[in-house]
PDB file of C-alpha atoms in Angstrom:
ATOM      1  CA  UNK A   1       0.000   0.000   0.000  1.00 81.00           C
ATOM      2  CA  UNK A   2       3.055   2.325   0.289  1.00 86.00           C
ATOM      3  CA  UNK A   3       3.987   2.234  -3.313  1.00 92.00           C
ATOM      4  CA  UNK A   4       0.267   3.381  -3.846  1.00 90.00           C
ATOM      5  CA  UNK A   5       0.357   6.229  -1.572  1.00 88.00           C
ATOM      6  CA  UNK A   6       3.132   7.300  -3.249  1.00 90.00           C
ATOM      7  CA  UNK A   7       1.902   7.487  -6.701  1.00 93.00           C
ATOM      8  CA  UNK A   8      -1.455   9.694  -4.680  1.00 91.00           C
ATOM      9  CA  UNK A   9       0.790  11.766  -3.015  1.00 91.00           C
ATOM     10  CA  UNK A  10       3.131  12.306  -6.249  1.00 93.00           C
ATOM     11  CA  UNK A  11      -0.373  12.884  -7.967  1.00 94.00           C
ATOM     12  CA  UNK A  12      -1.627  15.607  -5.601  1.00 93.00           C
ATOM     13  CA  UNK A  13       1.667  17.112  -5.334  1.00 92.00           C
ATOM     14  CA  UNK A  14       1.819  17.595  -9.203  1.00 95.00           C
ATOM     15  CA  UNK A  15      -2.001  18.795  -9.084  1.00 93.00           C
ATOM     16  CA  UNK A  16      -1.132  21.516  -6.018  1.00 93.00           C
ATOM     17  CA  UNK A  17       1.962  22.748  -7.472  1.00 92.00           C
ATOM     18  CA  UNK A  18      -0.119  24.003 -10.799  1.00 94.00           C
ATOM     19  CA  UNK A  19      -2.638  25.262  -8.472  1.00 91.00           C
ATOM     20  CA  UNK A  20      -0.227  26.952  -6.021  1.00 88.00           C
ATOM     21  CA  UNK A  21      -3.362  27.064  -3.426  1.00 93.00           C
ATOM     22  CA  UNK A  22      -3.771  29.686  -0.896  1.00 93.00           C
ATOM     23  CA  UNK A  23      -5.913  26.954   1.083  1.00 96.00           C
ATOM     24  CA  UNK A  24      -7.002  23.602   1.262  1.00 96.00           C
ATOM     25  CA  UNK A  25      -9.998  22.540   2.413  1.00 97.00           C
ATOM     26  CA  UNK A  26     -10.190  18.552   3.394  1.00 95.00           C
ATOM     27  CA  UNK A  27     -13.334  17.019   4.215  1.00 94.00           C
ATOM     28  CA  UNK A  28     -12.963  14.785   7.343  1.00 92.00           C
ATOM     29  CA  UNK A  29     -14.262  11.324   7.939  1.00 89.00           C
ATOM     30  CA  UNK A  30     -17.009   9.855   7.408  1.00 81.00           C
ATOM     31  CA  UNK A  31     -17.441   7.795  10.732  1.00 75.00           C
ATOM     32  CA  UNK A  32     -20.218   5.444   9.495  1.00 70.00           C
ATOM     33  CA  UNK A  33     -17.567   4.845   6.230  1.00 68.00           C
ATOM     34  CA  UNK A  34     -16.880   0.322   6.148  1.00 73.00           C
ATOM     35  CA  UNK A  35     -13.136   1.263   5.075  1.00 81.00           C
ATOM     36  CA  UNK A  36     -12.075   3.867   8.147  1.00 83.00           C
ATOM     37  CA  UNK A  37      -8.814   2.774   8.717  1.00 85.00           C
ATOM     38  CA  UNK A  38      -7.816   2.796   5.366  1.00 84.00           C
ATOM     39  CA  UNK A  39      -8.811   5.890   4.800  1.00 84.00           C
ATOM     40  CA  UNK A  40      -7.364   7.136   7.858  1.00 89.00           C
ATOM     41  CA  UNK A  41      -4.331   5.681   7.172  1.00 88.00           C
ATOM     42  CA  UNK A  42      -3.700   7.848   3.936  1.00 87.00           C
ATOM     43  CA  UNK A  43      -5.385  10.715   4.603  1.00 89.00           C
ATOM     44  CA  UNK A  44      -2.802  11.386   7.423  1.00 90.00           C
ATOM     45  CA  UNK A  45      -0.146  10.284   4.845  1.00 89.00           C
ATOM     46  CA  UNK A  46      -1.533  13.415   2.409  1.00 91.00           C
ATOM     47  CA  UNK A  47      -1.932  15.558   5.655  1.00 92.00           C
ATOM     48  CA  UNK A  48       1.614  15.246   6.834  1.00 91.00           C
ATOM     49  CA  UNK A  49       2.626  15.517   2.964  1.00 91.00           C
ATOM     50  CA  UNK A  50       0.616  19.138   3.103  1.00 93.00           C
ATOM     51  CA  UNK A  51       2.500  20.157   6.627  1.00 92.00           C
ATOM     52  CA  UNK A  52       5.733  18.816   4.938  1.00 91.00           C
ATOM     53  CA  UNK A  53       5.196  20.847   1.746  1.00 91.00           C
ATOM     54  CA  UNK A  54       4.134  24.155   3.785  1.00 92.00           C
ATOM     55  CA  UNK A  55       0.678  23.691   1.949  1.00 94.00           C
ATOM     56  CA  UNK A  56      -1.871  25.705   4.344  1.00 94.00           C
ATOM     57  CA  UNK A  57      -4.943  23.389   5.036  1.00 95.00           C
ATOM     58  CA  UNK A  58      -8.143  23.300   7.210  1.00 96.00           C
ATOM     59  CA  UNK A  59     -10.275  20.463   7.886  1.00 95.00           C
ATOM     60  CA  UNK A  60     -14.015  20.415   7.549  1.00 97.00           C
ATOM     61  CA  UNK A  61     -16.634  17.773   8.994  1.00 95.00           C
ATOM     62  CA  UNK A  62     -18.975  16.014   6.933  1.00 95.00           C
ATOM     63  CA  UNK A  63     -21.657  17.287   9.182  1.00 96.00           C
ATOM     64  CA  UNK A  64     -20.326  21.257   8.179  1.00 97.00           C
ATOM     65  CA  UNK A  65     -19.729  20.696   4.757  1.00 97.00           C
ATOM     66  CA  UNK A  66     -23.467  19.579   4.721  1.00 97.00           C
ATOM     67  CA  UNK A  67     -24.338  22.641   7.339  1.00 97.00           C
ATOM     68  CA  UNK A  68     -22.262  25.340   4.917  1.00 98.00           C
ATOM     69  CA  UNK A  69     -23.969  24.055   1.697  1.00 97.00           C
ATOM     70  CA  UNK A  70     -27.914  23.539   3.249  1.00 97.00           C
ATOM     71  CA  UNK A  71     -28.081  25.186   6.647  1.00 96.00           C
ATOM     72  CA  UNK A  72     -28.359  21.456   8.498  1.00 95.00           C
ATOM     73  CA  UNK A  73     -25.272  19.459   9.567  1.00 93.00           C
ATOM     74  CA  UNK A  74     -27.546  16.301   7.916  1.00 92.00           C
ATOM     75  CA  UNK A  75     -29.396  15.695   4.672  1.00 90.00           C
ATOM     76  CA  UNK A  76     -29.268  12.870   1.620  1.00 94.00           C
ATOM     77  CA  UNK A  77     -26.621  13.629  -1.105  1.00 93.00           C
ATOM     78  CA  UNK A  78     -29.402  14.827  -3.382  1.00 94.00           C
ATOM     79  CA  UNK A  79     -30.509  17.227  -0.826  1.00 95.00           C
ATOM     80  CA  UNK A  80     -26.858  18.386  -0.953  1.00 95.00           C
ATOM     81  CA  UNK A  81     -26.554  18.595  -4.486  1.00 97.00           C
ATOM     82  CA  UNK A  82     -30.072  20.384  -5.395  1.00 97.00           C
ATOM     83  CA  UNK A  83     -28.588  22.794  -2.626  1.00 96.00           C
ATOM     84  CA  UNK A  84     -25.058  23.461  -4.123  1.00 97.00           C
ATOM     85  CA  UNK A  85     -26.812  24.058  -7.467  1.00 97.00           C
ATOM     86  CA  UNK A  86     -29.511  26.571  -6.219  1.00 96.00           C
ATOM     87  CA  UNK A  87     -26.780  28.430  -3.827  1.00 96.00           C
ATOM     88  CA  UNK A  88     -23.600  28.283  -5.585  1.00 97.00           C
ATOM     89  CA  UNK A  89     -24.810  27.222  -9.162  1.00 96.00           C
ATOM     90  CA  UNK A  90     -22.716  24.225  -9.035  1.00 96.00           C
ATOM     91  CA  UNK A  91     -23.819  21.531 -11.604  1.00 96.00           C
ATOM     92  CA  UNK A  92     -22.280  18.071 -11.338  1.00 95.00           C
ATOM     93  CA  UNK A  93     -24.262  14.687 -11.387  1.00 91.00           C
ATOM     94  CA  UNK A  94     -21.544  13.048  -8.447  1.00 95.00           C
ATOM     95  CA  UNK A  95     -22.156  13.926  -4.864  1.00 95.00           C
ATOM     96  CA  UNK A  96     -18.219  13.626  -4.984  1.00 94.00           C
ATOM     97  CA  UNK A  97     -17.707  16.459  -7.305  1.00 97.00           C
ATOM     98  CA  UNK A  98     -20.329  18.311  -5.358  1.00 97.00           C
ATOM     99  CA  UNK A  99     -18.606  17.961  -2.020  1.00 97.00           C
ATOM    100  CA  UNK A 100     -15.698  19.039  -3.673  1.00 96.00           C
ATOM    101  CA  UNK A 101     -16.635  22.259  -5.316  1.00 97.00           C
ATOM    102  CA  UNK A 102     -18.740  23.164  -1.548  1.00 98.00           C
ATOM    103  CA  UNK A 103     -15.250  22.768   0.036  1.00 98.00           C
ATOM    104  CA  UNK A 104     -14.046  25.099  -2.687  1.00 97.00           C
ATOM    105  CA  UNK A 105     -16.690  27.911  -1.632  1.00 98.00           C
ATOM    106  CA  UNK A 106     -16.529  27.062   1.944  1.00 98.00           C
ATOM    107  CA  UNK A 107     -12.648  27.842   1.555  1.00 97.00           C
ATOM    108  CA  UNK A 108     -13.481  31.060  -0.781  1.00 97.00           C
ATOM    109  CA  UNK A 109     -15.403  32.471   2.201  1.00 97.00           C
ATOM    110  CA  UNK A 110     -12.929  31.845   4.727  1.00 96.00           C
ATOM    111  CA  UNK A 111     -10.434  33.813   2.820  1.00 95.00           C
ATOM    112  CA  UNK A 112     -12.877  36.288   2.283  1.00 94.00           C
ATOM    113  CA  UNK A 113     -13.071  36.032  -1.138  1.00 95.00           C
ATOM    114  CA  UNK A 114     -15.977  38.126  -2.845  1.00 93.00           C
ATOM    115  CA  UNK A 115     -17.534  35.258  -4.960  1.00 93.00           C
ATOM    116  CA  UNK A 116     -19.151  33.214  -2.343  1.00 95.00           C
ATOM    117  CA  UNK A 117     -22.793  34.593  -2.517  1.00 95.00           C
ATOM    118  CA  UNK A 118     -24.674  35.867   0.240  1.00 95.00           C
ATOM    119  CA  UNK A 119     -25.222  32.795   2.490  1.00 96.00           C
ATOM    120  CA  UNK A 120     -27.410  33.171   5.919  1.00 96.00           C
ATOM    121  CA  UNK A 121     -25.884  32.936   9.262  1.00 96.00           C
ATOM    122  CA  UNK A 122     -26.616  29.060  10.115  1.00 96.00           C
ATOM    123  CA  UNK A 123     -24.470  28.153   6.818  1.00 97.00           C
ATOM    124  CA  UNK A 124     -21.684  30.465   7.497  1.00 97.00           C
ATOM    125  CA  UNK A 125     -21.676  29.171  11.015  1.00 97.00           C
ATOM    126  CA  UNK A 126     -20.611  25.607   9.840  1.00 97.00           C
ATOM    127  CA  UNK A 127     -16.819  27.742   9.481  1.00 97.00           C
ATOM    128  CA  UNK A 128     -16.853  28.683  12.916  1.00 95.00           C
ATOM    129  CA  UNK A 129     -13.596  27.320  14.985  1.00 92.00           C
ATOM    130  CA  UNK A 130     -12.047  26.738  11.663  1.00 93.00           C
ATOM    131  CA  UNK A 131      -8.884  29.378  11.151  1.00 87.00           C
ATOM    132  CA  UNK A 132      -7.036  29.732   7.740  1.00 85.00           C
ATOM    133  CA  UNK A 133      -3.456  28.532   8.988  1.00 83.00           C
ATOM    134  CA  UNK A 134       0.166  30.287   8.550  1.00 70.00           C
ATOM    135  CA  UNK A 135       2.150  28.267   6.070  1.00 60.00           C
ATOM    136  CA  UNK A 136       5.136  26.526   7.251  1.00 49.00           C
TER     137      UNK A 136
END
């Protein structure tokens, strides 16, 4: 499994240095998720790649992902994604993609970035706790 962490790490490391990110925004795990460990196990292999690399990133629960995106920490993927389409006009037909571009707003608005549209307080409070770190 080694070898394969190192072609995901080599993977997101070629991805991130394009990008040149000002912040990452992981979603954590998924308790109720059959495969835990294993995803434990290389998410805190990318993690301490991101510390290594001085890559700034946040983490953000499933439950607050779900919060930022519909105003509830709980709802059925469809929910999610009818939600991140009317809110953030984000068109995708995978939850995964979905998740993935509401990370990408929910990191927009903790930088303060102006393209995040007006969200009410309960969504925006899904962010609270969560601080955009100093890079290494």
């Amino acid at each position: 499994q080694f070898n394969r962490w190192a072609k995901y790490e080599a993977a997101l490391e070629a991805v991130l240095g394009m990008a040149d990110p000002e912040l990452i925004v992981i979603e954590g795990y998924g308790f109720a998720s059959q495969s835990l460990g294993d995803l434990v196990e290389l998410g805190t292999h990318l993690k301490r790649m991101l510390w290594r690399k001085g890559y700034p990133w946040v983490e953000l629960t499933p439950n607050g992902l779900k919060k930022f995106c519909t105003g509830k920490g709980a709802g059925p993927k469809d929910v999610i994604m009818m939600e991140a389409y009317k809110r953030f006009g984000i068109d995708t037909q995978d939850n995964n993609q979905t998740d993935a571009a509401v990370l990408a707003y929910a990191g927009a608005a903790l930088l303060g970035w102006g393209c995040v549209p007006k969200l009410p307080q309960n969504h925006l409070d899904a962010l609270k706790g969560l601080k955009v770190p100093a890079c290494n």
